[in-house]
């Protein structure tokens, strides 16, 4: 019911910045939380940052102070601003949304296809 499309990934040098975007579309009642995850080969997918409709945010310790998550509720879009990038930030970054399917607040979730972020040394 919710389609997520990421954009903005690419190749940057260590110390550089990048902003990735996630646009949500489809049929839903509300999206109370949007989040960004990342995954590298051999590791489980990890939460990077999340944000609620009210603006409450949560960050992984590894990115706190460097990354900033935001969202435009009117356009159902989330953003992850990544500064002071390190080679260890290299991963596929996935957008995730927890959403209510209808007015009865039946909850579901959806994943984007992912966007590659590569940080060179």
mmCIF file of C-alpha atoms in Angstrom:
data_model
loop_
_atom_site.group_PDB
_atom_site.id
_atom_site.type_symbol
_atom_site.label_atom_id
_atom_site.label_comp_id
_atom_site.label_asym_id
_atom_site.label_seq_id
_atom_site.Cartn_x
_atom_site.Cartn_y
_atom_site.Cartn_z
ATOM 1 C CA UNK A 1 0.000 0.000 0.000
ATOM 2 C CA UNK A 2 2.980 2.308 0.550
ATOM 3 C CA UNK A 3 5.682 2.584 -2.074
ATOM 4 C CA UNK A 4 9.038 4.049 -1.042
ATOM 5 C CA UNK A 5 11.582 5.393 -3.505
ATOM 6 C CA UNK A 6 15.053 6.472 -2.384
ATOM 7 C CA UNK A 7 17.323 8.833 -4.254
ATOM 8 C CA UNK A 8 20.515 10.801 -3.757
ATOM 9 C CA UNK A 9 23.053 8.058 -3.159
ATOM 10 C CA UNK A 10 26.462 8.154 -4.746
ATOM 11 C CA UNK A 11 30.219 8.255 -4.291
ATOM 12 C CA UNK A 12 31.847 10.837 -2.021
ATOM 13 C CA UNK A 13 35.236 11.338 -0.426
ATOM 14 C CA UNK A 14 35.775 10.961 3.299
ATOM 15 C CA UNK A 15 34.762 14.131 5.082
ATOM 16 C CA UNK A 16 32.218 15.016 2.445
ATOM 17 C CA UNK A 17 28.454 15.328 2.624
ATOM 18 C CA UNK A 18 25.497 13.704 0.951
ATOM 19 C CA UNK A 19 21.719 13.911 1.301
ATOM 20 C CA UNK A 20 19.450 11.002 0.497
ATOM 21 C CA UNK A 21 15.699 11.318 0.050
ATOM 22 C CA UNK A 22 12.745 8.963 0.412
ATOM 23 C CA UNK A 23 9.383 9.657 -1.195
ATOM 24 C CA UNK A 24 6.330 7.724 -0.007
ATOM 25 C CA UNK A 25 3.236 7.210 -2.118
ATOM 26 C CA UNK A 26 0.208 4.941 -2.265
ATOM 27 C CA UNK A 27 -2.818 4.312 -0.094
ATOM 28 C CA UNK A 28 -2.528 4.775 3.653
ATOM 29 C CA UNK A 29 -4.142 6.524 6.578
ATOM 30 C CA UNK A 30 -0.960 7.934 8.088
ATOM 31 C CA UNK A 31 2.759 7.295 8.413
ATOM 32 C CA UNK A 32 3.577 7.810 12.094
ATOM 33 C CA UNK A 33 7.248 6.940 11.679
ATOM 34 C CA UNK A 34 9.827 7.007 8.907
ATOM 35 C CA UNK A 35 13.355 5.733 9.254
ATOM 36 C CA UNK A 36 16.634 5.082 7.496
ATOM 37 C CA UNK A 37 18.529 1.815 7.808
ATOM 38 C CA UNK A 38 21.785 0.661 6.272
ATOM 39 C CA UNK A 39 23.315 -2.697 5.494
ATOM 40 C CA UNK A 40 26.726 -4.001 4.467
ATOM 41 C CA UNK A 41 27.622 -7.561 3.407
ATOM 42 C CA UNK A 42 27.917 -9.917 6.351
ATOM 43 C CA UNK A 43 26.083 -7.611 8.732
ATOM 44 C CA UNK A 44 22.459 -7.293 9.697
ATOM 45 C CA UNK A 45 20.508 -4.263 8.652
ATOM 46 C CA UNK A 46 20.889 -1.560 11.287
ATOM 47 C CA UNK A 47 18.794 1.437 12.199
ATOM 48 C CA UNK A 48 20.498 4.725 11.378
ATOM 49 C CA UNK A 49 17.825 7.264 12.277
ATOM 50 C CA UNK A 50 14.080 7.568 12.700
ATOM 51 C CA UNK A 51 11.569 10.367 12.953
ATOM 52 C CA UNK A 52 7.901 10.623 13.922
ATOM 53 C CA UNK A 53 5.253 12.954 12.532
ATOM 54 C CA UNK A 54 5.721 15.058 15.641
ATOM 55 C CA UNK A 55 9.426 15.473 14.964
ATOM 56 C CA UNK A 56 10.807 13.136 17.609
ATOM 57 C CA UNK A 57 14.111 11.707 16.359
ATOM 58 C CA UNK A 58 16.376 8.830 17.258
ATOM 59 C CA UNK A 59 19.914 8.158 16.015
ATOM 60 C CA UNK A 60 22.418 5.365 16.117
ATOM 61 C CA UNK A 61 25.407 6.252 18.278
ATOM 62 C CA UNK A 62 27.712 5.857 15.290
ATOM 63 C CA UNK A 63 26.058 8.704 13.372
ATOM 64 C CA UNK A 64 24.898 11.020 16.138
ATOM 65 C CA UNK A 65 26.232 14.511 15.580
ATOM 66 C CA UNK A 66 26.990 13.844 11.915
ATOM 67 C CA UNK A 67 23.649 12.813 10.405
ATOM 68 C CA UNK A 68 20.324 14.630 10.560
ATOM 69 C CA UNK A 69 16.960 13.124 9.697
ATOM 70 C CA UNK A 70 13.994 15.265 8.722
ATOM 71 C CA UNK A 71 10.629 14.888 7.012
ATOM 72 C CA UNK A 72 8.111 16.870 5.058
ATOM 73 C CA UNK A 73 4.747 15.580 6.249
ATOM 74 C CA UNK A 74 2.845 17.398 3.522
ATOM 75 C CA UNK A 75 4.816 15.591 0.819
ATOM 76 C CA UNK A 76 5.393 12.343 2.739
ATOM 77 C CA UNK A 77 9.111 12.595 2.187
ATOM 78 C CA UNK A 78 12.008 11.944 4.541
ATOM 79 C CA UNK A 79 15.590 13.119 4.226
ATOM 80 C CA UNK A 80 18.882 12.019 5.697
ATOM 81 C CA UNK A 81 21.609 14.648 5.644
ATOM 82 C CA UNK A 82 24.986 12.968 6.070
ATOM 83 C CA UNK A 83 27.991 15.100 6.988
ATOM 84 C CA UNK A 84 31.589 14.255 7.857
ATOM 85 C CA UNK A 85 31.224 10.949 6.074
ATOM 86 C CA UNK A 86 33.605 8.118 6.896
ATOM 87 C CA UNK A 87 34.544 5.020 4.883
ATOM 88 C CA UNK A 88 32.684 2.913 7.451
ATOM 89 C CA UNK A 89 29.481 4.704 6.450
ATOM 90 C CA UNK A 90 29.634 2.882 3.119
ATOM 91 C CA UNK A 91 26.477 0.791 2.795
ATOM 92 C CA UNK A 92 23.181 0.413 1.031
ATOM 93 C CA UNK A 93 20.793 2.820 2.699
ATOM 94 C CA UNK A 94 17.148 1.786 2.938
ATOM 95 C CA UNK A 95 14.098 3.867 3.663
ATOM 96 C CA UNK A 96 11.470 2.355 5.949
ATOM 97 C CA UNK A 97 7.977 3.432 6.907
ATOM 98 C CA UNK A 98 5.608 2.276 9.621
ATOM 99 C CA UNK A 99 2.118 3.185 8.533
ATOM 100 C CA UNK A 100 -1.561 2.819 9.340
ATOM 101 C CA UNK A 101 -3.460 1.094 6.545
ATOM 102 C CA UNK A 102 -6.825 2.613 7.407
ATOM 103 C CA UNK A 103 -8.798 4.561 9.996
ATOM 104 C CA UNK A 104 -8.910 1.454 12.197
ATOM 105 C CA UNK A 105 -5.138 1.919 12.601
ATOM 106 C CA UNK A 106 -4.166 -1.471 11.275
ATOM 107 C CA UNK A 107 -0.398 -1.250 11.110
ATOM 108 C CA UNK A 108 1.934 -2.318 8.334
ATOM 109 C CA UNK A 109 5.426 -1.458 7.178
ATOM 110 C CA UNK A 110 7.223 -0.960 3.899
ATOM 111 C CA UNK A 111 10.805 -0.906 2.609
ATOM 112 C CA UNK A 112 12.398 0.973 -0.229
ATOM 113 C CA UNK A 113 14.720 -0.651 -2.748
ATOM 114 C CA UNK A 114 17.816 0.983 -1.287
ATOM 115 C CA UNK A 115 20.400 3.440 -2.539
ATOM 116 C CA UNK A 116 24.158 2.867 -2.512
ATOM 117 C CA UNK A 117 26.358 5.264 -0.563
ATOM 118 C CA UNK A 118 30.093 4.792 -1.022
ATOM 119 C CA UNK A 119 32.667 6.813 0.909
ATOM 120 C CA UNK A 120 36.209 6.647 -0.421
ATOM 121 C CA UNK A 121 39.348 7.209 1.635
#
